[in-house]
Structure formats: C-alpha cells, structure tokens
Amino acid sequence: MGNLEDAVAVVTGAGRGMGRAIAEELGSAGARVVVNYSRSKEPAEEVVENLSGNGAGRAVAIGADVSKADEAQKLIEETLERFGRIDVLVNNAGITIDRTMRKLTTDEWDRVVQVDLNSCYYTVKAALPRFMEQESGSVVNISSFVGQAGNFGQTNYSAAKAGIIGFTKSAAQELARYNVTVNAICPGFIETDMFAVVPEEVKDRIRKRIPLGRIGEPGDVARAVRFLVEDGDYITGQTINVNGGIYMQ
Ligand code: NAD
C-alpha cells in the first residue's frame, strides 16, 4: 500500500486495548478508521474523538457483535456506506474463558470459538466482494502465541487462535489473485484488560520467561500491524510473532 493516506481501515473490538492502539496507529498514519465495538459505545466514541485531531469525519464508531454473521455483514455495509471503500481489515476482537477442560462447558468452548475464530471468517467473507472489485486490500488477523504453543486452561482459546493461523494461510492463497494480502499477528503477553486479570505473582513469573524481560505494550502490536499494511505488499499468508521472544518458531 505504501501510504495509508485516505485508506479506509476497519478495526474490530477497537474500544480498548490492542484494538484501540491499532485504530490510533492507523489513524495517525493517515487512514480513515472504523472503530468497531460490540457493547460499550462510549470508549469507542472516545477513540473517534482522539482521532478527530486528524480531521473531522475521518473516524467513526460502528456497533456490531462480530461473532454474529449478520452483524459482521452490517459492519462492512455501514463502512462502505460511510466511506465507499475498505482497504484494511483488522480482526482484533477476542475473548477468553479460561478453564481446564475438566471444568469447561460446551457453551464456553463454543463462545470463544465463535468470537475469536468465526468472526474472522464472517468479516472477511462480508468484505470479499469489495476487495475483489477493488483488486486491493490487506487483512490482519490477531491470533496469539497461545495458538502456537498451547496453554494450560486455554483449550478453547488456543484452538480458536490456531484456527486463525490456518484460516489466514488459506485465505491468503485464495485472495492473492485479487492483490489482497492476509496475515496473522501472534502477540505474546500484552498489557491490556485481558492480561490485567492475571495475579501479580503470576505476572512476575511470566516476565522472567520473556527473553526481552518485559510484558508487551499494545503499541508494540499496533506498529507491527502498521508495518504489514503500509509496507507489507509482498508479505502474505505469514504469521508475525510480536512476543518478546517468549515463543520462537
Ligand atoms: P481486550 O479484552 O482489552 O479487548 C478485546 C476487545 O474485543 C474489547 O474491546 C471487546 O469489547 C472486543 N470484543 C469482544 N467480543 C467482541 C465481539 N463479539 N464483537 C466485537 N468486539 C468484541 O483484549 P486485548 O488484549 O486488547 O485483545 C485484543 C486481541 O489480542 C484479542 O483477539 C486477543 O485474543 C489478542 N491477544 C491478546 C493478548 C494479551 O496478552 N492481551 C495476547 C495475545 C493475543
């Protein structure tokens, strides 16, 4: 893409955490940004407000629960109504429901797979006709190192995040002919609300396991997304690990 000036970027689950940092990073690079949220409008409006420094009307908050196919479709339709195109799609929305398999219910398994994995298919499927017509586009799916390494108490999450990597490779092969790149990012432990629930002593143990010696910041991931969409024209079907070295392939 080279230059994000006036590109249209959709970031799912962008009201807080990594999604917010990604929306702000792409906005500061000149993109017009759709800040998707599922339930809480206020934080998403705040992100839009922060982005308004880049020019009025360059960002918009759109509510949609992307774990539902019809709402994911609506998100893409509203983006096209508002901005007339879509250049970047970042599938960031995600949840965890951590339990050992012994305690995990089928509903808890389904819910995590629905939000973390199926949502990626729903949004890409909805954006596909426009990507094909434009003959350009960049999709970045936020997976996790847990999808590569596994983690105790996270069978649902690791399966969904590993699924994202497989989906990314297949979608990349299908969409390359339309000049659309599809990549995944696997963050390590990143300081967001999702990580805040981890007890302090466990955080200390985690820190000791990270070769770079610190928990990641949302900005570490946001800059990798920006690199992929700005300079990654010849990168597709890849998994970029932004994890401080905690997992090396
Ligand atoms: P977070 O909980 O702070 O943010 C997740 C966002 O997704 C929230 O804004 C939430 O409202 C939104 N969301 C949840 N379900 C949604 C739905 N159905 N539709 C639309 N939005 C929805 O967590 P985060 O750490 O910022 O996580 C962002 C992504 O990074 C997730 O996919 C997560 O799995 C992944 N990740 C996080 C870490 C970490 O350590 N924080 C590590 C690896 C991967």
PDB file of C-alpha atoms and ligand atoms in Angstrom:
ATOM      1  CA  MET A   1       0.000   0.000   0.000  1.00  0.00           C
ATOM      2  CA  GLY A   2       2.935   2.310   0.745  1.00  0.00           C
ATOM      3  CA  ASN A   3       0.864   5.103   2.112  1.00  0.00           C
ATOM      4  CA  LEU A   4      -2.219   4.955   4.315  1.00  0.00           C
ATOM      5  CA  GLU A   5      -3.342   8.488   3.451  1.00  0.00           C
ATOM      6  CA  ASP A   6      -7.128   8.187   2.943  1.00  0.00           C
ATOM      7  CA  ALA A   7      -7.126   4.398   3.117  1.00  0.00           C
ATOM      8  CA  VAL A   8     -10.153   3.039   4.994  1.00  0.00           C
ATOM      9  CA  ALA A   9      -9.358   0.729   7.904  1.00  0.00           C
ATOM     10  CA  VAL A  10     -11.828  -1.322   9.935  1.00  0.00           C
ATOM     11  CA  VAL A  11     -10.606  -2.487  13.340  1.00  0.00           C
ATOM     12  CA  THR A  12     -12.848  -4.868  15.274  1.00  0.00           C
ATOM     13  CA  GLY A  13     -13.075  -4.589  19.069  1.00  0.00           C
ATOM     14  CA  ALA A  14     -11.321  -1.225  18.965  1.00  0.00           C
ATOM     15  CA  GLY A  15     -12.816   0.457  22.048  1.00  0.00           C
ATOM     16  CA  ARG A  16      -9.887  -0.528  24.249  1.00  0.00           C
ATOM     17  CA  GLY A  17      -6.637  -2.470  24.479  1.00  0.00           C
ATOM     18  CA  MET A  18      -4.824  -3.554  21.384  1.00  0.00           C
ATOM     19  CA  GLY A  19      -7.696  -2.693  19.041  1.00  0.00           C
ATOM     20  CA  ARG A  20      -7.671   0.868  20.287  1.00  0.00           C
ATOM     21  CA  ALA A  21      -3.884   1.158  19.835  1.00  0.00           C
ATOM     22  CA  ILE A  22      -4.190  -0.269  16.308  1.00  0.00           C
ATOM     23  CA  ALA A  23      -7.014   2.157  15.403  1.00  0.00           C
ATOM     24  CA  GLU A  24      -4.954   5.090  16.714  1.00  0.00           C
ATOM     25  CA  GLU A  25      -1.775   3.944  14.965  1.00  0.00           C
ATOM     26  CA  LEU A  26      -3.527   3.556  11.590  1.00  0.00           C
ATOM     27  CA  GLY A  27      -5.361   6.861  12.113  1.00  0.00           C
ATOM     28  CA  SER A  28      -2.106   8.662  12.859  1.00  0.00           C
ATOM     29  CA  ALA A  29      -0.702   7.180   9.642  1.00  0.00           C
ATOM     30  CA  GLY A  30      -3.492   8.951   7.731  1.00  0.00           C
ATOM     31  CA  ALA A  31      -6.142   6.239   7.452  1.00  0.00           C
ATOM     32  CA  ARG A  32      -9.834   6.854   7.907  1.00  0.00           C
ATOM     33  CA  VAL A  33     -10.824   4.458  10.674  1.00  0.00           C
ATOM     34  CA  VAL A  34     -13.912   2.474  11.597  1.00  0.00           C
ATOM     35  CA  VAL A  35     -13.769   1.817  15.335  1.00  0.00           C
ATOM     36  CA  ASN A  36     -15.903  -1.264  15.895  1.00  0.00           C
ATOM     37  CA  TYR A  37     -17.320  -2.082  19.316  1.00  0.00           C
ATOM     38  CA  SER A  38     -19.782  -4.707  20.487  1.00  0.00           C
ATOM     39  CA  ARG A  39     -21.437  -3.290  23.604  1.00  0.00           C
ATOM     40  CA  SER A  40     -19.764  -0.194  25.025  1.00  0.00           C
ATOM     41  CA  LYS A  41     -20.237   2.762  22.722  1.00  0.00           C
ATOM     42  CA  GLU A  42     -18.560   5.360  24.964  1.00  0.00           C
ATOM     43  CA  PRO A  43     -14.943   4.098  24.816  1.00  0.00           C
ATOM     44  CA  ALA A  44     -15.279   3.702  21.037  1.00  0.00           C
ATOM     45  CA  GLU A  45     -16.580   7.277  20.747  1.00  0.00           C
ATOM     46  CA  GLU A  46     -13.571   8.364  22.797  1.00  0.00           C
ATOM     47  CA  VAL A  47     -11.230   6.729  20.276  1.00  0.00           C
ATOM     48  CA  VAL A  48     -13.100   8.523  17.487  1.00  0.00           C
ATOM     49  CA  GLU A  49     -12.688  11.761  19.410  1.00  0.00           C
ATOM     50  CA  ASN A  50      -8.930  11.145  19.775  1.00  0.00           C
ATOM     51  CA  LEU A  51      -8.730  10.515  16.042  1.00  0.00           C
ATOM     52  CA  SER A  52     -10.651  13.656  15.160  1.00  0.00           C
ATOM     53  CA  GLY A  53      -7.365  15.563  15.527  1.00  0.00           C
ATOM     54  CA  ASN A  54      -6.544  14.044  12.127  1.00  0.00           C
ATOM     55  CA  GLY A  55      -9.548  15.830  10.598  1.00  0.00           C
ATOM     56  CA  ALA A  56     -13.309  15.820  11.201  1.00  0.00           C
ATOM     57  CA  GLY A  57     -15.267  12.811   9.982  1.00  0.00           C
ATOM     58  CA  ARG A  58     -12.162  10.693   9.482  1.00  0.00           C
ATOM     59  CA  ALA A  59     -13.196   8.154  12.093  1.00  0.00           C
ATOM     60  CA  VAL A  60     -16.497   6.623  13.054  1.00  0.00           C
ATOM     61  CA  ALA A  61     -17.665   4.192  15.748  1.00  0.00           C
ATOM     62  CA  ILE A  62     -19.849   1.365  14.468  1.00  0.00           C
ATOM     63  CA  GLY A  63     -21.503  -1.115  16.833  1.00  0.00           C
ATOM     64  CA  ALA A  64     -21.575  -4.766  15.755  1.00  0.00           C
ATOM     65  CA  ASP A  65     -21.100  -8.052  17.551  1.00  0.00           C
ATOM     66  CA  VAL A  66     -18.767  -9.657  15.010  1.00  0.00           C
ATOM     67  CA  SER A  67     -19.388 -13.130  16.426  1.00  0.00           C
ATOM     68  CA  LYS A  68     -22.725 -12.917  14.574  1.00  0.00           C
ATOM     69  CA  ALA A  69     -22.543 -13.229  10.793  1.00  0.00           C
ATOM     70  CA  ASP A  70     -25.352 -10.734  10.121  1.00  0.00           C
ATOM     71  CA  GLU A  71     -23.781  -8.076  12.362  1.00  0.00           C
ATOM     72  CA  ALA A  72     -20.345  -8.566  10.780  1.00  0.00           C
ATOM     73  CA  GLN A  73     -22.021  -8.085   7.400  1.00  0.00           C
ATOM     74  CA  LYS A  74     -23.701  -4.930   8.691  1.00  0.00           C
ATOM     75  CA  LEU A  75     -20.341  -3.585   9.899  1.00  0.00           C
ATOM     76  CA  ILE A  76     -18.858  -3.904   6.413  1.00  0.00           C
ATOM     77  CA  GLU A  77     -22.008  -2.489   4.746  1.00  0.00           C
ATOM     78  CA  GLU A  78     -22.032   0.545   7.050  1.00  0.00           C
ATOM     79  CA  THR A  79     -18.311   1.070   6.372  1.00  0.00           C
ATOM     80  CA  LEU A  80     -18.978   1.105   2.634  1.00  0.00           C
ATOM     81  CA  GLU A  81     -21.968   3.441   3.034  1.00  0.00           C
ATOM     82  CA  ARG A  82     -19.847   5.821   5.085  1.00  0.00           C
ATOM     83  CA  PHE A  83     -16.511   5.727   3.238  1.00  0.00           C
ATOM     84  CA  GLY A  84     -17.195   3.963  -0.093  1.00  0.00           C
ATOM     85  CA  ARG A  85     -14.309   1.506   0.198  1.00  0.00           C
ATOM     86  CA  ILE A  86     -12.360  -0.751   2.535  1.00  0.00           C
ATOM     87  CA  ASP A  87      -8.600  -1.121   2.349  1.00  0.00           C
ATOM     88  CA  VAL A  88      -7.606  -2.620   5.677  1.00  0.00           C
ATOM     89  CA  LEU A  89      -9.483  -5.090   7.865  1.00  0.00           C
ATOM     90  CA  VAL A  90      -8.019  -5.889  11.270  1.00  0.00           C
ATOM     91  CA  ASN A  91      -9.737  -8.769  13.055  1.00  0.00           C
ATOM     92  CA  ASN A  92      -8.805  -7.938  16.626  1.00  0.00           C
ATOM     93  CA  ALA A  93     -11.967  -8.709  18.661  1.00  0.00           C
ATOM     94  CA  GLY A  94     -11.419 -11.549  21.064  1.00  0.00           C
ATOM     95  CA  ILE A  95     -12.372 -13.008  24.435  1.00  0.00           C
ATOM     96  CA  THR A  96     -11.067 -15.626  26.831  1.00  0.00           C
ATOM     97  CA  ILE A  97     -12.996 -18.004  29.072  1.00  0.00           C
ATOM     98  CA  ASP A  98     -10.213 -19.897  30.797  1.00  0.00           C
ATOM     99  CA  ARG A  99     -10.922 -23.248  32.463  1.00  0.00           C
ATOM    100  CA  THR A 100      -9.258 -26.627  32.403  1.00  0.00           C
ATOM    101  CA  MET A 101     -11.113 -28.952  30.059  1.00  0.00           C
ATOM    102  CA  ARG A 102     -12.427 -30.851  33.059  1.00  0.00           C
ATOM    103  CA  LYS A 103     -14.496 -27.790  34.030  1.00  0.00           C
ATOM    104  CA  LEU A 104     -15.038 -26.175  30.622  1.00  0.00           C
ATOM    105  CA  THR A 105     -18.614 -26.334  29.334  1.00  0.00           C
ATOM    106  CA  THR A 106     -19.518 -26.834  25.692  1.00  0.00           C
ATOM    107  CA  ASP A 107     -21.100 -23.414  25.718  1.00  0.00           C
ATOM    108  CA  GLU A 108     -17.820 -21.845  26.912  1.00  0.00           C
ATOM    109  CA  TRP A 109     -15.943 -23.675  24.177  1.00  0.00           C
ATOM    110  CA  ASP A 110     -18.441 -22.514  21.522  1.00  0.00           C
ATOM    111  CA  ARG A 111     -18.493 -18.917  22.699  1.00  0.00           C
ATOM    112  CA  VAL A 112     -14.715 -18.463  22.439  1.00  0.00           C
ATOM    113  CA  VAL A 113     -14.512 -20.153  19.030  1.00  0.00           C
ATOM    114  CA  GLN A 114     -17.444 -18.046  17.837  1.00  0.00           C
ATOM    115  CA  VAL A 115     -15.927 -14.710  18.904  1.00  0.00           C
ATOM    116  CA  ASP A 116     -12.235 -15.396  18.289  1.00  0.00           C
ATOM    117  CA  LEU A 117     -12.295 -17.524  15.137  1.00  0.00           C
ATOM    118  CA  ASN A 118     -15.669 -17.461  13.381  1.00  0.00           C
ATOM    119  CA  SER A 119     -15.767 -13.660  13.466  1.00  0.00           C
ATOM    120  CA  CYS A 120     -12.675 -13.575  11.212  1.00  0.00           C
ATOM    121  CA  TYR A 121     -14.461 -15.637   8.587  1.00  0.00           C
ATOM    122  CA  TYR A 122     -17.626 -13.514   8.873  1.00  0.00           C
ATOM    123  CA  THR A 123     -15.881 -10.165   8.340  1.00  0.00           C
ATOM    124  CA  VAL A 124     -13.570 -11.362   5.553  1.00  0.00           C
ATOM    125  CA  LYS A 125     -16.485 -13.088   3.792  1.00  0.00           C
ATOM    126  CA  ALA A 126     -18.508  -9.861   4.005  1.00  0.00           C
ATOM    127  CA  ALA A 127     -15.651  -7.702   2.684  1.00  0.00           C
ATOM    128  CA  LEU A 128     -14.662 -10.152  -0.060  1.00  0.00           C
ATOM    129  CA  PRO A 129     -16.821  -8.800  -2.922  1.00  0.00           C
ATOM    130  CA  ARG A 130     -15.441  -5.292  -2.377  1.00  0.00           C
ATOM    131  CA  PHE A 131     -11.837  -6.494  -2.109  1.00  0.00           C
ATOM    132  CA  MET A 132     -12.293  -8.417  -5.396  1.00  0.00           C
ATOM    133  CA  GLU A 133     -13.772  -5.393  -7.101  1.00  0.00           C
ATOM    134  CA  GLN A 134     -11.032  -3.054  -5.852  1.00  0.00           C
ATOM    135  CA  GLU A 135      -8.296  -5.602  -6.544  1.00  0.00           C
ATOM    136  CA  SER A 136      -6.576  -4.486  -3.376  1.00  0.00           C
ATOM    137  CA  GLY A 137      -6.809  -4.950   0.359  1.00  0.00           C
ATOM    138  CA  SER A 138      -4.972  -6.031   3.452  1.00  0.00           C
ATOM    139  CA  VAL A 139      -6.350  -8.274   6.186  1.00  0.00           C
ATOM    140  CA  VAL A 140      -4.583  -8.693   9.519  1.00  0.00           C
ATOM    141  CA  ASN A 141      -5.926 -11.289  11.943  1.00  0.00           C
ATOM    142  CA  ILE A 142      -4.860 -11.050  15.570  1.00  0.00           C
ATOM    143  CA  SER A 143      -4.059 -14.570  16.757  1.00  0.00           C
ATOM    144  CA  SER A 144      -1.876 -15.350  19.801  1.00  0.00           C
ATOM    145  CA  PHE A 145       1.308 -17.229  20.674  1.00  0.00           C
ATOM    146  CA  VAL A 146      -1.056 -19.473  22.656  1.00  0.00           C
ATOM    147  CA  GLY A 147      -2.354 -20.697  19.283  1.00  0.00           C
ATOM    148  CA  GLN A 148       1.213 -21.835  18.515  1.00  0.00           C
ATOM    149  CA  ALA A 149       2.419 -23.049  21.904  1.00  0.00           C
ATOM    150  CA  GLY A 150      -0.813 -24.043  23.690  1.00  0.00           C
ATOM    151  CA  ASN A 151      -1.518 -23.054  27.286  1.00  0.00           C
ATOM    152  CA  PHE A 152      -2.881 -24.779  30.369  1.00  0.00           C
ATOM    153  CA  GLY A 153      -6.570 -23.890  30.847  1.00  0.00           C
ATOM    154  CA  GLN A 154      -6.987 -22.455  27.351  1.00  0.00           C
ATOM    155  CA  THR A 155      -8.037 -25.316  25.056  1.00  0.00           C
ATOM    156  CA  ASN A 156     -10.867 -23.218  23.604  1.00  0.00           C
ATOM    157  CA  TYR A 157      -8.716 -20.114  23.119  1.00  0.00           C
ATOM    158  CA  SER A 158      -5.674 -21.935  21.732  1.00  0.00           C
ATOM    159  CA  ALA A 159      -7.847 -23.894  19.283  1.00  0.00           C
ATOM    160  CA  ALA A 160      -9.506 -20.683  18.062  1.00  0.00           C
ATOM    161  CA  LYS A 161      -6.190 -18.847  17.759  1.00  0.00           C
ATOM    162  CA  ALA A 162      -4.529 -21.790  15.952  1.00  0.00           C
ATOM    163  CA  GLY A 163      -7.585 -21.842  13.682  1.00  0.00           C
ATOM    164  CA  ILE A 164      -6.903 -18.207  12.790  1.00  0.00           C
ATOM    165  CA  ILE A 165      -3.435 -19.173  11.536  1.00  0.00           C
ATOM    166  CA  GLY A 166      -4.860 -21.883   9.254  1.00  0.00           C
ATOM    167  CA  PHE A 167      -7.637 -19.584   8.068  1.00  0.00           C
ATOM    168  CA  THR A 168      -5.062 -16.878   7.321  1.00  0.00           C
ATOM    169  CA  LYS A 169      -2.945 -19.174   5.139  1.00  0.00           C
ATOM    170  CA  SER A 170      -5.918 -20.494   3.157  1.00  0.00           C
ATOM    171  CA  ALA A 171      -7.496 -17.072   2.714  1.00  0.00           C
ATOM    172  CA  ALA A 172      -4.102 -15.695   1.612  1.00  0.00           C
ATOM    173  CA  GLN A 173      -3.924 -18.340  -1.109  1.00  0.00           C
ATOM    174  CA  GLU A 174      -7.463 -17.633  -2.299  1.00  0.00           C
ATOM    175  CA  LEU A 175      -7.196 -13.844  -2.270  1.00  0.00           C
ATOM    176  CA  ALA A 176      -3.689 -13.334  -3.670  1.00  0.00           C
ATOM    177  CA  ARG A 177      -5.094 -13.259  -7.211  1.00  0.00           C
ATOM    178  CA  TYR A 178      -7.084 -10.160  -6.228  1.00  0.00           C
ATOM    179  CA  ASN A 179      -3.978  -8.474  -4.807  1.00  0.00           C
ATOM    180  CA  VAL A 180      -5.292  -8.899  -1.269  1.00  0.00           C
ATOM    181  CA  THR A 181      -2.819  -9.888   1.455  1.00  0.00           C
ATOM    182  CA  VAL A 182      -3.893 -11.824   4.543  1.00  0.00           C
ATOM    183  CA  ASN A 183      -1.560 -12.148   7.518  1.00  0.00           C
ATOM    184  CA  ALA A 184      -1.741 -13.036  11.190  1.00  0.00           C
ATOM    185  CA  ILE A 185      -0.021 -11.482  14.169  1.00  0.00           C
ATOM    186  CA  CYS A 186       0.694 -13.587  17.235  1.00  0.00           C
ATOM    187  CA  PRO A 187       1.186 -11.316  20.236  1.00  0.00           C
ATOM    188  CA  GLY A 188       2.793 -12.659  23.380  1.00  0.00           C
ATOM    189  CA  PHE A 189       1.646 -11.291  26.744  1.00  0.00           C
ATOM    190  CA  ILE A 190       0.435  -7.717  26.225  1.00  0.00           C
ATOM    191  CA  GLU A 191      -0.571  -5.268  28.973  1.00  0.00           C
ATOM    192  CA  THR A 192      -4.324  -4.837  28.365  1.00  0.00           C
ATOM    193  CA  ASP A 193      -7.547  -5.567  30.286  1.00  0.00           C
ATOM    194  CA  MET A 194      -7.323  -9.163  29.061  1.00  0.00           C
ATOM    195  CA  PHE A 195      -3.964  -9.516  30.841  1.00  0.00           C
ATOM    196  CA  ALA A 196      -4.889  -7.349  33.846  1.00  0.00           C
ATOM    197  CA  VAL A 197      -6.796 -10.230  35.438  1.00  0.00           C
ATOM    198  CA  VAL A 198      -3.559 -12.227  35.827  1.00  0.00           C
ATOM    199  CA  PRO A 199      -2.379 -12.154  39.509  1.00  0.00           C
ATOM    200  CA  GLU A 200       0.810 -10.117  40.169  1.00  0.00           C
ATOM    201  CA  GLU A 201       2.936 -13.112  41.220  1.00  0.00           C
ATOM    202  CA  VAL A 202       1.991 -14.940  38.014  1.00  0.00           C
ATOM    203  CA  LYS A 203       2.882 -11.801  36.014  1.00  0.00           C
ATOM    204  CA  ASP A 204       6.315 -11.837  37.673  1.00  0.00           C
ATOM    205  CA  ARG A 205       6.828 -15.457  36.673  1.00  0.00           C
ATOM    206  CA  ILE A 206       5.739 -14.642  33.119  1.00  0.00           C
ATOM    207  CA  ARG A 207       8.125 -11.681  32.930  1.00  0.00           C
ATOM    208  CA  LYS A 208      11.017 -13.973  33.857  1.00  0.00           C
ATOM    209  CA  ARG A 209      10.121 -16.272  30.949  1.00  0.00           C
ATOM    210  CA  ILE A 210      10.260 -13.446  28.375  1.00  0.00           C
ATOM    211  CA  PRO A 211      13.753 -13.053  26.851  1.00  0.00           C
ATOM    212  CA  LEU A 212      13.242  -9.300  26.331  1.00  0.00           C
ATOM    213  CA  GLY A 213      12.297  -9.043  30.012  1.00  0.00           C
ATOM    214  CA  ARG A 214       9.053  -7.090  29.787  1.00  0.00           C
ATOM    215  CA  ILE A 215       5.353  -7.532  29.093  1.00  0.00           C
ATOM    216  CA  GLY A 216       4.430  -6.101  25.683  1.00  0.00           C
ATOM    217  CA  GLU A 217       2.548  -2.835  25.171  1.00  0.00           C
ATOM    218  CA  PRO A 218      -0.470  -2.525  22.830  1.00  0.00           C
ATOM    219  CA  GLY A 219       1.688  -0.175  20.719  1.00  0.00           C
ATOM    220  CA  ASP A 220       4.180  -2.990  20.039  1.00  0.00           C
ATOM    221  CA  VAL A 221       1.416  -4.864  18.218  1.00  0.00           C
ATOM    222  CA  ALA A 222      -0.087  -1.747  16.612  1.00  0.00           C
ATOM    223  CA  ARG A 223       3.236  -0.872  14.974  1.00  0.00           C
ATOM    224  CA  ALA A 224       3.512  -4.389  13.534  1.00  0.00           C
ATOM    225  CA  VAL A 225       0.020  -4.038  12.047  1.00  0.00           C
ATOM    226  CA  ARG A 226       1.019  -0.709  10.532  1.00  0.00           C
ATOM    227  CA  PHE A 227       4.159  -2.230   9.047  1.00  0.00           C
ATOM    228  CA  LEU A 228       2.167  -5.040   7.441  1.00  0.00           C
ATOM    229  CA  VAL A 229      -0.444  -2.774   5.893  1.00  0.00           C
ATOM    230  CA  GLU A 230       1.918   0.033   4.899  1.00  0.00           C
ATOM    231  CA  ASP A 231       4.992  -1.867   3.771  1.00  0.00           C
ATOM    232  CA  GLY A 232       3.899  -5.496   3.510  1.00  0.00           C
ATOM    233  CA  ASP A 233       2.893  -5.573  -0.160  1.00  0.00           C
ATOM    234  CA  TYR A 234       4.905  -8.764  -0.732  1.00  0.00           C
ATOM    235  CA  ILE A 235       4.010 -10.419   2.578  1.00  0.00           C
ATOM    236  CA  THR A 236       1.024 -12.767   2.637  1.00  0.00           C
ATOM    237  CA  GLY A 237      -0.062 -15.899   4.498  1.00  0.00           C
ATOM    238  CA  GLN A 238       2.504 -15.171   7.208  1.00  0.00           C
ATOM    239  CA  THR A 239       2.419 -15.171  10.960  1.00  0.00           C
ATOM    240  CA  ILE A 240       4.360 -12.347  12.588  1.00  0.00           C
ATOM    241  CA  ASN A 241       5.311 -13.016  16.197  1.00  0.00           C
ATOM    242  CA  VAL A 242       5.312  -9.953  18.453  1.00  0.00           C
ATOM    243  CA  ASN A 243       6.086 -11.686  21.700  1.00  0.00           C
ATOM    244  CA  GLY A 244       9.377 -10.524  23.256  1.00  0.00           C
ATOM    245  CA  GLY A 245      10.842 -13.897  22.347  1.00  0.00           C
ATOM    246  CA  ILE A 246       8.636 -15.990  24.653  1.00  0.00           C
ATOM    247  CA  TYR A 247       7.952 -18.366  21.767  1.00  0.00           C
ATOM    248  CA  MET A 248      10.393 -18.838  18.894  1.00  0.00           C
ATOM    249  CA  GLN A 249       9.427 -20.855  15.850  1.00  0.00           C
TER     250      GLN A 249
HETATM  251  P1  NAD B   1      -9.358  -6.631  25.490  1.00  0.00           P
HETATM  252  O1  NAD B   1     -10.256  -7.552  26.255  1.00  0.00           O
HETATM  253  O2  NAD B   1      -8.844  -5.433  26.158  1.00  0.00           O
HETATM  254  O3  NAD B   1     -10.050  -6.185  24.127  1.00  0.00           O
HETATM  255  C1  NAD B   1     -10.827  -7.028  23.343  1.00  0.00           C
HETATM  256  C2  NAD B   1     -11.798  -6.162  22.584  1.00  0.00           C
HETATM  257  O4  NAD B   1     -12.638  -7.009  21.769  1.00  0.00           O
HETATM  258  C3  NAD B   1     -12.735  -5.385  23.513  1.00  0.00           C
HETATM  259  O5  NAD B   1     -12.849  -4.060  23.052  1.00  0.00           O
HETATM  260  C4  NAD B   1     -14.064  -6.114  23.373  1.00  0.00           C
HETATM  261  O6  NAD B   1     -15.198  -5.297  23.583  1.00  0.00           O
HETATM  262  C5  NAD B   1     -13.980  -6.571  21.924  1.00  0.00           C
HETATM  263  N1  NAD B   1     -14.912  -7.650  21.623  1.00  0.00           N
HETATM  264  C6  NAD B   1     -15.093  -8.802  22.323  1.00  0.00           C
HETATM  265  N2  NAD B   1     -16.062  -9.529  21.735  1.00  0.00           N
HETATM  266  C7  NAD B   1     -16.494  -8.840  20.668  1.00  0.00           C
HETATM  267  C8  NAD B   1     -17.479  -9.059  19.675  1.00  0.00           C
HETATM  268  N3  NAD B   1     -18.223 -10.187  19.692  1.00  0.00           N
HETATM  269  N4  NAD B   1     -17.665  -8.135  18.694  1.00  0.00           N
HETATM  270  C9  NAD B   1     -16.901  -7.006  18.673  1.00  0.00           C
HETATM  271  N5  NAD B   1     -15.969  -6.725  19.591  1.00  0.00           N
HETATM  272  C10 NAD B   1     -15.764  -7.637  20.570  1.00  0.00           C
HETATM  273  O7  NAD B   1      -8.184  -7.564  24.981  1.00  0.00           O
HETATM  274  P2  NAD B   1      -6.848  -7.267  24.141  1.00  0.00           P
HETATM  275  O8  NAD B   1      -5.741  -7.793  24.940  1.00  0.00           O
HETATM  276  O9  NAD B   1      -6.822  -5.871  23.637  1.00  0.00           O
HETATM  277  O10 NAD B   1      -7.086  -8.299  22.942  1.00  0.00           O
HETATM  278  C11 NAD B   1      -7.133  -7.950  21.574  1.00  0.00           C
HETATM  279  C12 NAD B   1      -6.834  -9.187  20.760  1.00  0.00           C
HETATM  280  O11 NAD B   1      -5.497  -9.628  21.040  1.00  0.00           O
HETATM  281  C13 NAD B   1      -7.727 -10.379  21.085  1.00  0.00           C
HETATM  282  O12 NAD B   1      -8.040 -11.074  19.899  1.00  0.00           O
HETATM  283  C14 NAD B   1      -6.845 -11.226  21.985  1.00  0.00           C
HETATM  284  O13 NAD B   1      -7.210 -12.585  21.949  1.00  0.00           O
HETATM  285  C15 NAD B   1      -5.498 -10.983  21.381  1.00  0.00           C
HETATM  286  N6  NAD B   1      -4.362 -11.251  22.247  1.00  0.00           N
HETATM  287  C16 NAD B   1      -4.220 -10.632  23.462  1.00  0.00           C
HETATM  288  C17 NAD B   1      -3.090 -10.890  24.246  1.00  0.00           C
HETATM  289  C18 NAD B   1      -2.841 -10.212  25.566  1.00  0.00           C
HETATM  290  O14 NAD B   1      -1.942 -10.640  26.300  1.00  0.00           O
HETATM  291  N7  NAD B   1      -3.557  -9.161  25.919  1.00  0.00           N
HETATM  292  C19 NAD B   1      -2.132 -11.800  23.790  1.00  0.00           C
HETATM  293  C20 NAD B   1      -2.306 -12.415  22.558  1.00  0.00           C
HETATM  294  C21 NAD B   1      -3.425 -12.123  21.792  1.00  0.00           C
END
